[in-house]
mmCIF file of C-alpha atoms in Angstrom:
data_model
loop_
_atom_site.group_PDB
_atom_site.id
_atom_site.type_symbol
_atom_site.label_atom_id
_atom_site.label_comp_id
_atom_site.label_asym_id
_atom_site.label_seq_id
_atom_site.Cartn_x
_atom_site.Cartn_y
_atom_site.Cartn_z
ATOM 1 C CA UNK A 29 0.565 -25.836 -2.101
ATOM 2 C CA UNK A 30 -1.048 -22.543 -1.372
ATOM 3 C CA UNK A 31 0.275 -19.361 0.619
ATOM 4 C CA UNK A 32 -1.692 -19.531 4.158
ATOM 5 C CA UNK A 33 -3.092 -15.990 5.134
ATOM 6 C CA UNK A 34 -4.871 -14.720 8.248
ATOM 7 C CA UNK A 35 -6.458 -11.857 9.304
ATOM 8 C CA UNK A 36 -8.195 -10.861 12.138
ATOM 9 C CA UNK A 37 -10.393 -8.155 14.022
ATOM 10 C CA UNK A 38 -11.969 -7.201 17.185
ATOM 11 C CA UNK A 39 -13.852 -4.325 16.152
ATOM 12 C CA UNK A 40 -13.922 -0.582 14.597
ATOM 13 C CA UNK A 41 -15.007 2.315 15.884
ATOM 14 C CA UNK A 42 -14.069 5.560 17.377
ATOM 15 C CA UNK A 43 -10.138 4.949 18.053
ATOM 16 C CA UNK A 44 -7.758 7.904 18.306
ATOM 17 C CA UNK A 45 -4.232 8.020 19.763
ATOM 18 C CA UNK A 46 -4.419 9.283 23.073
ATOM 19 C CA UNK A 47 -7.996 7.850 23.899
ATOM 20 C CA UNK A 48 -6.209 4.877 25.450
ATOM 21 C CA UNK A 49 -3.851 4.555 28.305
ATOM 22 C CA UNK A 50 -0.446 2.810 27.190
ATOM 23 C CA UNK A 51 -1.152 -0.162 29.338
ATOM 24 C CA UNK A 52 -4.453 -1.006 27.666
ATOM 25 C CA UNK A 53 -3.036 -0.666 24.440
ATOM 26 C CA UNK A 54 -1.033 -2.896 25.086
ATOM 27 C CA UNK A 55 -3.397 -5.303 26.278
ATOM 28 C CA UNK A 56 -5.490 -4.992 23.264
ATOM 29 C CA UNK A 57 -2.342 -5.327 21.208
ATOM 30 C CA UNK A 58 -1.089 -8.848 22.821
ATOM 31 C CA UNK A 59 -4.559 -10.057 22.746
ATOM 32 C CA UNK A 60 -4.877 -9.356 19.330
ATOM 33 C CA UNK A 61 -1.295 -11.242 18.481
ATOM 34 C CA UNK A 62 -2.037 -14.080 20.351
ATOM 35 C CA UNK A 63 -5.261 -14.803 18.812
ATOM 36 C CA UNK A 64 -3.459 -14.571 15.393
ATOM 37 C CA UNK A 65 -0.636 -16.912 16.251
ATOM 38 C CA UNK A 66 -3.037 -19.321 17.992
ATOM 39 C CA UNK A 67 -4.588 -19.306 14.184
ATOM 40 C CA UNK A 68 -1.872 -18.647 11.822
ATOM 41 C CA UNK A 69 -0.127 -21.802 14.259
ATOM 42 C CA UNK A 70 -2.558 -24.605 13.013
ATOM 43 C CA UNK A 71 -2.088 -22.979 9.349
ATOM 44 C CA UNK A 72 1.617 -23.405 9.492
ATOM 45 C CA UNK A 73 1.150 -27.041 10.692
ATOM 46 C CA UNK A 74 -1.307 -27.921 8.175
ATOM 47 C CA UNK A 75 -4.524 -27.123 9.863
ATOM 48 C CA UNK A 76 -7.530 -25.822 7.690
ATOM 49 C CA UNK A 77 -8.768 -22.542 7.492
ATOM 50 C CA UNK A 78 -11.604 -23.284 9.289
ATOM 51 C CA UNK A 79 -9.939 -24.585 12.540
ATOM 52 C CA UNK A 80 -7.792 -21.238 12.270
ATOM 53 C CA UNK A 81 -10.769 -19.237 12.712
ATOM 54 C CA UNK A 82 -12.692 -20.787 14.604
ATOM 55 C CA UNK A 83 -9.423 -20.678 17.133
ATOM 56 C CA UNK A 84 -8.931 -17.518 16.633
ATOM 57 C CA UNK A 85 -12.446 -16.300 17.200
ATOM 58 C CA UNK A 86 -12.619 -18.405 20.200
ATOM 59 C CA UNK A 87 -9.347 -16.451 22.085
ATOM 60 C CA UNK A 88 -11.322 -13.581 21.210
ATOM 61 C CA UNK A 89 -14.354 -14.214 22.759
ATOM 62 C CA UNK A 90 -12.379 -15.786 25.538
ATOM 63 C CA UNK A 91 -10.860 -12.631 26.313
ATOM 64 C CA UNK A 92 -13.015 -9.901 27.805
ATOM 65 C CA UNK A 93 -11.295 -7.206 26.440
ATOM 66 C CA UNK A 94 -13.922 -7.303 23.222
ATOM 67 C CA UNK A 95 -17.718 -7.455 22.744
ATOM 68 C CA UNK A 96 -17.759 -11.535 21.915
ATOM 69 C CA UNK A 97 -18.078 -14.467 24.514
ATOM 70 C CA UNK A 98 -17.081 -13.574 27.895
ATOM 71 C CA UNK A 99 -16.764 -9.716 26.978
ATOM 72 C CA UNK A 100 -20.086 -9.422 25.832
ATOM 73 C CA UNK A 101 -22.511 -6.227 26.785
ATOM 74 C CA UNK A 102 -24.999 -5.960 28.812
ATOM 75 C CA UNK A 103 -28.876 -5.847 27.076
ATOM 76 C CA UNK A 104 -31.558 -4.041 28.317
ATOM 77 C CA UNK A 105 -33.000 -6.747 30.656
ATOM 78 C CA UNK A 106 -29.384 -6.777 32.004
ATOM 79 C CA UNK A 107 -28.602 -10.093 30.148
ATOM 80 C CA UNK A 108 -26.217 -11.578 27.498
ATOM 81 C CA UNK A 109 -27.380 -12.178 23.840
ATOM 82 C CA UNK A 110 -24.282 -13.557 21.642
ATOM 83 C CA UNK A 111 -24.385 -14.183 18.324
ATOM 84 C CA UNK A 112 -21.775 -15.925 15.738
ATOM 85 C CA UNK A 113 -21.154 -17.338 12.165
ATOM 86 C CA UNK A 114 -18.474 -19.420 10.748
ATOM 87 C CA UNK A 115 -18.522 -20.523 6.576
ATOM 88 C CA UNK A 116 -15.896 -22.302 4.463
ATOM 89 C CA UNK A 117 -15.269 -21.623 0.942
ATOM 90 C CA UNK A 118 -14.826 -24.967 -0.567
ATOM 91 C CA UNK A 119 -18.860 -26.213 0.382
ATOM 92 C CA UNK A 120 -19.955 -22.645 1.008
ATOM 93 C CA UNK A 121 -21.638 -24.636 3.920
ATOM 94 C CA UNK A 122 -22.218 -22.132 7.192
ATOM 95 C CA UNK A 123 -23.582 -22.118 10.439
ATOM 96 C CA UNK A 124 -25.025 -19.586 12.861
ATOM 97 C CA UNK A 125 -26.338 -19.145 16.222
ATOM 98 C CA UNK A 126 -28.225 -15.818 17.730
ATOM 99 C CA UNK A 127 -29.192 -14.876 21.311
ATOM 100 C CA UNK A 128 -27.537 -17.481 23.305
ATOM 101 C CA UNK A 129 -26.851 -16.463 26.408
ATOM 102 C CA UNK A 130 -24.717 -19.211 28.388
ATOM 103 C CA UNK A 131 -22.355 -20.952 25.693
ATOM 104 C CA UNK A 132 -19.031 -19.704 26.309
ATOM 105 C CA UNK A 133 -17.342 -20.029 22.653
ATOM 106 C CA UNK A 134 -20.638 -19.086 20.265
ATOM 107 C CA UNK A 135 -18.268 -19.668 17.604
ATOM 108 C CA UNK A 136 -17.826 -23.683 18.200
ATOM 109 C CA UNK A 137 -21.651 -23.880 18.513
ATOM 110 C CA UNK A 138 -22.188 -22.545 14.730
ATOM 111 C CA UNK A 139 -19.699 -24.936 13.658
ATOM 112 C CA UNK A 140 -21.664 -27.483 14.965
ATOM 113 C CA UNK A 141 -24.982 -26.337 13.700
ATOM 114 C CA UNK A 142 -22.866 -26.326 10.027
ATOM 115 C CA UNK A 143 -21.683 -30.315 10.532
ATOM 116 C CA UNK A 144 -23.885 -31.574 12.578
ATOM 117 C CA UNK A 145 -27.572 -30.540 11.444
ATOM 118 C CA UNK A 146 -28.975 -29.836 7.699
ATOM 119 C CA UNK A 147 -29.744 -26.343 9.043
ATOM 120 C CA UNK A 148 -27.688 -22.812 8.772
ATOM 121 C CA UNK A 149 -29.080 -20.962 11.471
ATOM 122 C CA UNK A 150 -30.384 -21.450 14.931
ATOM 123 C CA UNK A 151 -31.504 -18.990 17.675
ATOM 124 C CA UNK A 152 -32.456 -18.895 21.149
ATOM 125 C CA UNK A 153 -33.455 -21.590 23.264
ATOM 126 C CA UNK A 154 -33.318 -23.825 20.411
ATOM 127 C CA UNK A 155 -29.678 -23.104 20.143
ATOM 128 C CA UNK A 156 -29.209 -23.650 23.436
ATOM 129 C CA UNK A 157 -31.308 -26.747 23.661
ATOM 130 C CA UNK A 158 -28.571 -28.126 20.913
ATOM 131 C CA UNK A 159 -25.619 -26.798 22.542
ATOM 132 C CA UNK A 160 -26.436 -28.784 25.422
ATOM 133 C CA UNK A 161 -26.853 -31.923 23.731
ATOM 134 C CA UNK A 162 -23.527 -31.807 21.726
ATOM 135 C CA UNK A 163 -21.697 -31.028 25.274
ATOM 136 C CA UNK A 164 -20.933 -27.703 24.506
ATOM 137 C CA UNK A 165 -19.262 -25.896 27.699
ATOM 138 C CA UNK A 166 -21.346 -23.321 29.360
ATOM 139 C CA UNK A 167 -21.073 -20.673 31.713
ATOM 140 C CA UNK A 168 -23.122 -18.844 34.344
ATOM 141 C CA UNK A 169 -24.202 -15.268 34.347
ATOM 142 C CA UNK A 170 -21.705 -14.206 36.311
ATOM 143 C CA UNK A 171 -19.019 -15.766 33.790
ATOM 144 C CA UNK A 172 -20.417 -12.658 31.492
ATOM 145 C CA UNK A 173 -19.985 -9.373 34.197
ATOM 146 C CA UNK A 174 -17.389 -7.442 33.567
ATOM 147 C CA UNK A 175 -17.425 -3.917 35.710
ATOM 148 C CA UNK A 176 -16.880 -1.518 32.778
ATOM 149 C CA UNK A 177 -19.791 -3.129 30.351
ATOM 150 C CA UNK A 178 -22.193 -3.024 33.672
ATOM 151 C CA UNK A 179 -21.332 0.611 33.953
ATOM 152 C CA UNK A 180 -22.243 1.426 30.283
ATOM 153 C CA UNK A 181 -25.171 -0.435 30.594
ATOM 154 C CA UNK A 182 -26.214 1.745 33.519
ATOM 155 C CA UNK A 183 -25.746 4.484 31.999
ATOM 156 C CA UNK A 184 -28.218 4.047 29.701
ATOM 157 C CA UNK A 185 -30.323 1.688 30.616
ATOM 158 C CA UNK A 186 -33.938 3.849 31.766
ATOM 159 C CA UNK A 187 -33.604 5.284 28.707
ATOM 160 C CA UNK A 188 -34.178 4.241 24.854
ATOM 161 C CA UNK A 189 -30.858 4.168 23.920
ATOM 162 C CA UNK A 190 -28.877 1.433 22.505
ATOM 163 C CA UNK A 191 -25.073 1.989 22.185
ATOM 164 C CA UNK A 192 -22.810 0.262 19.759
ATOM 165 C CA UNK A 193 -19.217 -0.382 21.014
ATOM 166 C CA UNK A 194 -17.550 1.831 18.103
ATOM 167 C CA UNK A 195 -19.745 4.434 18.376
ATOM 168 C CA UNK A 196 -18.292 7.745 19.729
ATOM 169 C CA UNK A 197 -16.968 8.365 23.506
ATOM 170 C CA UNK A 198 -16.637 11.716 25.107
ATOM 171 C CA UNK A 199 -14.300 10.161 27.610
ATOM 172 C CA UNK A 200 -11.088 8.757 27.808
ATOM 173 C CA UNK A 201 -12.518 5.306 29.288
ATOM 174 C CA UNK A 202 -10.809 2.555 28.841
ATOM 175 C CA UNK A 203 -13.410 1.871 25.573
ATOM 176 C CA UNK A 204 -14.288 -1.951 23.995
ATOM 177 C CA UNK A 205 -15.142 -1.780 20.880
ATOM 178 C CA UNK A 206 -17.350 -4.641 19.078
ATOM 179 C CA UNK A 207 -17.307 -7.858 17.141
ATOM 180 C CA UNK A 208 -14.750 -9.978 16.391
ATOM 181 C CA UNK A 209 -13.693 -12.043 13.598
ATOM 182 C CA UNK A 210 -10.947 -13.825 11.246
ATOM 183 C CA UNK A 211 -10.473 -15.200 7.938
ATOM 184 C CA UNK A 212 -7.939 -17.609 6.171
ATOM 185 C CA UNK A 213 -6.739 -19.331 3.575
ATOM 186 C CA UNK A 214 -5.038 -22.676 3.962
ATOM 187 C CA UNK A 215 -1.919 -24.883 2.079
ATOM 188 C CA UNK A 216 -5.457 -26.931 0.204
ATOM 189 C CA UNK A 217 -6.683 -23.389 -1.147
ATOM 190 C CA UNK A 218 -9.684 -23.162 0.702
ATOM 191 C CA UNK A 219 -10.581 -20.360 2.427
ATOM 192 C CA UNK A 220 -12.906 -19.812 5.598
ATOM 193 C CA UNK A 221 -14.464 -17.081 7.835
ATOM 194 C CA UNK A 222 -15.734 -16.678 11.309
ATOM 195 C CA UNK A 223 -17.606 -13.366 13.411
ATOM 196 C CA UNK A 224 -18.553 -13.244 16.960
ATOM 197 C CA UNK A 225 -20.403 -10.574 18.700
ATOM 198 C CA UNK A 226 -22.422 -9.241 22.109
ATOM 199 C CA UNK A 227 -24.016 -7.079 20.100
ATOM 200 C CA UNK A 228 -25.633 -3.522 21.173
ATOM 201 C CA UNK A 229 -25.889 -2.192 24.712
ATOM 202 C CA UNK A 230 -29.616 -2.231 26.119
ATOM 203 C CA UNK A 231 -30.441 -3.879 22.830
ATOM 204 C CA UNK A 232 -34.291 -4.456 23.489
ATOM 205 C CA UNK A 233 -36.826 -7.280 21.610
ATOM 206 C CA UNK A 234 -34.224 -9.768 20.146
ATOM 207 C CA UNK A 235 -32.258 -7.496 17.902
ATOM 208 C CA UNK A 236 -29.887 -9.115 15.931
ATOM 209 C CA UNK A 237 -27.084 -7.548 14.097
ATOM 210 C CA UNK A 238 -24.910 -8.726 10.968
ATOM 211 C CA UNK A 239 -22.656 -10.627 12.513
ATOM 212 C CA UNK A 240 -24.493 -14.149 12.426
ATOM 213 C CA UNK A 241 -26.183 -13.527 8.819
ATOM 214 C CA UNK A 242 -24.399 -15.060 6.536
ATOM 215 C CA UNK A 243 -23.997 -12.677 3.109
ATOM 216 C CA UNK A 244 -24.150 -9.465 5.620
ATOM 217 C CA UNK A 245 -21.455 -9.930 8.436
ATOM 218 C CA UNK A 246 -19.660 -13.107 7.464
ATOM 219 C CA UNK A 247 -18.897 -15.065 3.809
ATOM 220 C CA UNK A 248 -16.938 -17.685 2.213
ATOM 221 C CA UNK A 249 -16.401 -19.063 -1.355
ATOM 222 C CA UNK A 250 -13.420 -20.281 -2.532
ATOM 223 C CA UNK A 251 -14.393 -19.076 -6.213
ATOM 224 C CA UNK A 252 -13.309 -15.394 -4.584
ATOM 225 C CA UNK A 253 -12.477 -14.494 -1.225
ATOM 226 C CA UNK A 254 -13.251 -14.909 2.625
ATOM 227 C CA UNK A 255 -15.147 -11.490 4.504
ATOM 228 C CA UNK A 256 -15.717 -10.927 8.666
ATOM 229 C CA UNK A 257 -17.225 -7.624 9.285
ATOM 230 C CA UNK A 258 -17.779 -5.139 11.974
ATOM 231 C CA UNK A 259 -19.612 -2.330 12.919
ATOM 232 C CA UNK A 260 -23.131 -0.516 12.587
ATOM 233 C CA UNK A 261 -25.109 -3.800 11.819
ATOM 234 C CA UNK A 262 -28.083 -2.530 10.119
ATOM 235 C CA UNK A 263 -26.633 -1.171 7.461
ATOM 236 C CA UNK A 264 -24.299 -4.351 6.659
ATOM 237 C CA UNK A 265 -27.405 -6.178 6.829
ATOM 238 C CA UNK A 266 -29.166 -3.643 4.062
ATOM 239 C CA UNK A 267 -25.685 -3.451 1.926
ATOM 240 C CA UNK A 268 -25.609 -7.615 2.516
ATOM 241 C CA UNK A 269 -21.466 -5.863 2.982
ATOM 242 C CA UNK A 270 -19.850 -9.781 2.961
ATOM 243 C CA UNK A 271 -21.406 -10.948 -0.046
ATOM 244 C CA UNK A 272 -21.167 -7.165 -1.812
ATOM 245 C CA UNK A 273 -17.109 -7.982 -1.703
ATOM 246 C CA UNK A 274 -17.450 -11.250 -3.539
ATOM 247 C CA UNK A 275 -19.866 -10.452 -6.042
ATOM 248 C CA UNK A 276 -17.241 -7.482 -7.085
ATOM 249 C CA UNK A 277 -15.043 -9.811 -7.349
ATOM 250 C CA UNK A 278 -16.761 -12.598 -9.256
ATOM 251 C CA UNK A 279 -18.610 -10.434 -11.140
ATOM 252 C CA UNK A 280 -16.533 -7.423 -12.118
ATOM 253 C CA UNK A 281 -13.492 -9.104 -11.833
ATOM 254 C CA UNK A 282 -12.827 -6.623 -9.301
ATOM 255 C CA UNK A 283 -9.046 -7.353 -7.091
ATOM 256 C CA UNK A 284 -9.842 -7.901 -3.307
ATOM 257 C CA UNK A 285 -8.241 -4.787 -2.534
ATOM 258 C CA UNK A 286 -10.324 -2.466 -4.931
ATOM 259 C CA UNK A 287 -13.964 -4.513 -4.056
ATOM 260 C CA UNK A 288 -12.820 -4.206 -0.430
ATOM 261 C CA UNK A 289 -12.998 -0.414 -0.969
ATOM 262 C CA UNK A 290 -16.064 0.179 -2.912
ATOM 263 C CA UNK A 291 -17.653 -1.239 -0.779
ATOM 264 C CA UNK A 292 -16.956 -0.076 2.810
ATOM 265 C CA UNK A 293 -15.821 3.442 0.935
ATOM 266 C CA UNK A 294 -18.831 4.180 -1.224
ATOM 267 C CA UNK A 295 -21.174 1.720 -0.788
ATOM 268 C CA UNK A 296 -21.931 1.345 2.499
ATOM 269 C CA UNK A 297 -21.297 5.209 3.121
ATOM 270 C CA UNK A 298 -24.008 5.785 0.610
ATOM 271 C CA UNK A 299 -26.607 4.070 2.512
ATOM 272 C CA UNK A 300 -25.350 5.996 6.378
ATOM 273 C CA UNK A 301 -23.327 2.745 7.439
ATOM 274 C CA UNK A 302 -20.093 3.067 9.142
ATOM 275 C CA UNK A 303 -17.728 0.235 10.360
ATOM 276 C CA UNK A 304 -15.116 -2.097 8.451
ATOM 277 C CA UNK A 305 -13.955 -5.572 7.485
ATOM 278 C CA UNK A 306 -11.316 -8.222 6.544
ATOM 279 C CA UNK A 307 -10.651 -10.299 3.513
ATOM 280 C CA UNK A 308 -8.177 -13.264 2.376
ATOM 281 C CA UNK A 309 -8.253 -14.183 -1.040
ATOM 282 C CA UNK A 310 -7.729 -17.709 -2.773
ATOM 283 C CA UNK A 311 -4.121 -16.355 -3.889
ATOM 284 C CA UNK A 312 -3.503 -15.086 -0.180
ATOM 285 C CA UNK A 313 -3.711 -11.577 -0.685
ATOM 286 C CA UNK A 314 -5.469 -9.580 2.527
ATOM 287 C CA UNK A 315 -7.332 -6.501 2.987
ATOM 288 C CA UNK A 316 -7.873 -4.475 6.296
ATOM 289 C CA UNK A 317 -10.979 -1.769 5.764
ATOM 290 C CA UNK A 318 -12.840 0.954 7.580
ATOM 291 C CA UNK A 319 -13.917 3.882 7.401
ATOM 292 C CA UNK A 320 -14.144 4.880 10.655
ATOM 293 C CA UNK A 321 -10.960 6.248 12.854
ATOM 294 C CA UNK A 322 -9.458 2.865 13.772
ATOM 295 C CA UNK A 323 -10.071 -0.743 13.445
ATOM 296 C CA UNK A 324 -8.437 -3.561 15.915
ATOM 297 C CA UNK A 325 -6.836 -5.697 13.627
ATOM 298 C CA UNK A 326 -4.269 -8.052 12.560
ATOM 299 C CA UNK A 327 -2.012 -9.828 9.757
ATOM 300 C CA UNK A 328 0.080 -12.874 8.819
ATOM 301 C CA UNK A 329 0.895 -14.691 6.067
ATOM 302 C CA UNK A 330 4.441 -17.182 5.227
ATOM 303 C CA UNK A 331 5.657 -14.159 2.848
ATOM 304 C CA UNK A 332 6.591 -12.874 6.324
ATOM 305 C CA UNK A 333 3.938 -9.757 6.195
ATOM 306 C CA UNK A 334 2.718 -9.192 9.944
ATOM 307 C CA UNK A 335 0.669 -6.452 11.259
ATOM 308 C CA UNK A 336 -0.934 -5.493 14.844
ATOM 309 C CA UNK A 337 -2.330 -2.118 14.897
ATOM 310 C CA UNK A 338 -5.869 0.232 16.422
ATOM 311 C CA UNK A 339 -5.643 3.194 14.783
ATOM 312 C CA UNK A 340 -5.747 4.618 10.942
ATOM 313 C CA UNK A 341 -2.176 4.962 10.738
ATOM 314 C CA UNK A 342 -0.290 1.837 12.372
#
């Protein structure tokens, strides 16, 4: 029998004491423990890692306190584009969906495109063609509007601008920072991962960010560790962040701790690329990192080591 781990995140960015009035933080803060009990639940009782994330993911996006699912930002044609990705360690089989626009848990859907088609990755109306034949549940537009994304959207919308959700805030607004995401390790020793995003505000053309890529936002092997990222997608496309961590690992024999920060402390800085990410390991070990001011995040594992904290210093 193994140790069970899990880890979660809704996003880094910009977060300082004092940016956030006590009563949001402590909505962010009871989100974030309930998705990790809802998880770290069907670990305890046997479940695989890949239900646990996929359940934890999915509280995420069902909570519109985060840029996933229902909390999703507004693009530049004043839509919804979500992405996701889910993998598991023992197959290294993944799935992945990008810019669907009415499935309310994008999550489930790339699970289904993992064990139900030979493919990795669908997009678009294709993905939504498929979601509607496997009875996935759907939601209208207005499912989607949430008052404080519509405002940043309107703030920027005649202009060029696209905003990601940790980027910098002059204000003391009630701020939502970006993806989501968890990873586990179950009582069998495997290991899984899942990330779910809205992605940029007034993205234009289709852009799609790390989140859904599997190697860049999200990985899985059992042979090292389990990786959900967050934060300025580009760059953990270019730095391919997820797989980075595991190659350390397998390859330099590199801890999860120490490949964890190479490579959001040096590597990705190198390239311009700020944001963060979470790990399990196959002997349960976790690691939490950013390099930005804060990251929303959590921790549990059966050695009784439990975390729920925002900001650099818990």
């Amino acid at each position: 029998m193994h140790p069970i781990t899990l880890v979660i995140h809704g996003g880094a960015g910009t977060l300082l004491p004092g940016n956030m009035i006590p009563e949001t933080e402590l909505r962010y803060r009871e989100a974030l423990e309930r998705s990790l009990d809802i998880g770290y639940n069907l670990l305890k009782g046997g479940g695989t890692a890949l239900d646990a994330v996929e359940a934890s993911v999915r509280e995420l996006e069902d909570c519109p306190l985060f840029n996933a699912g229902r909390g999703s930002v507004f693009t530049a044609a004043g839509t919804h584009e979500m992405d996701a990705s889910i993998m598991e360690g023992k197959t290294c089989k993944a799935g992945a969906v990008a810019l669907v626009r009415s499935v309310k848990n994008p999550v489930s859907l790339a699970r289904l495109v993992m064990e139900k088609t030979s493919h990795v990755f669908l997009a678009g109306e294709g993905a939504e063609q498929f979601a509607r034949q496997q009875g996935i549940e759907h939601r209208p537009p207005e499912y989607y509007h949430d008052d404080f994304r519509y405002a940043q959207w309107l703030a920027i919308r005649e202009t060029e601008t696209v905003q990601l959700d940790h980027s910098s805030q002059p204000s003391k607004s009630e701020n939502k920072f970006g993806t989501v995401g968890a990873a586990a390790l179950d009582r069998e020793g495997n290991l899984a991962a899942a990330t779910s995003t809205g992605g940029m505000t007034n993205k234009r053309f289709g852009r799609i960010g790390d989140s859904p890529i599997i190697g860049a936002g999200n990985y899985a092997n059992n042979a090292t560790c389990a990786v959900s990222c967050t934060g300025s997608g580009e760059y953990f496309i270019r730095g391919v962040v997820a797989y980075d961590v595991s190659c350390l690992m397998e390859y330099k024999g590199k801890s999860l701790v120490e490949a964890c920060r190479i490579v959001i402390h040096e590597r990705l800085v190198n390239i311009g690329g700020d944001g963060g990410l979470i790990a399990v390991d196959t002997k349960g070990n976790f690691a939490l990192e950013f390099n930005t001011e804060g990251m929303y995040r959590a921790a549990l594992n059966d050695s009784g080591e439990k975390m729920v904290a925002i900001y650099r210093n818990p």
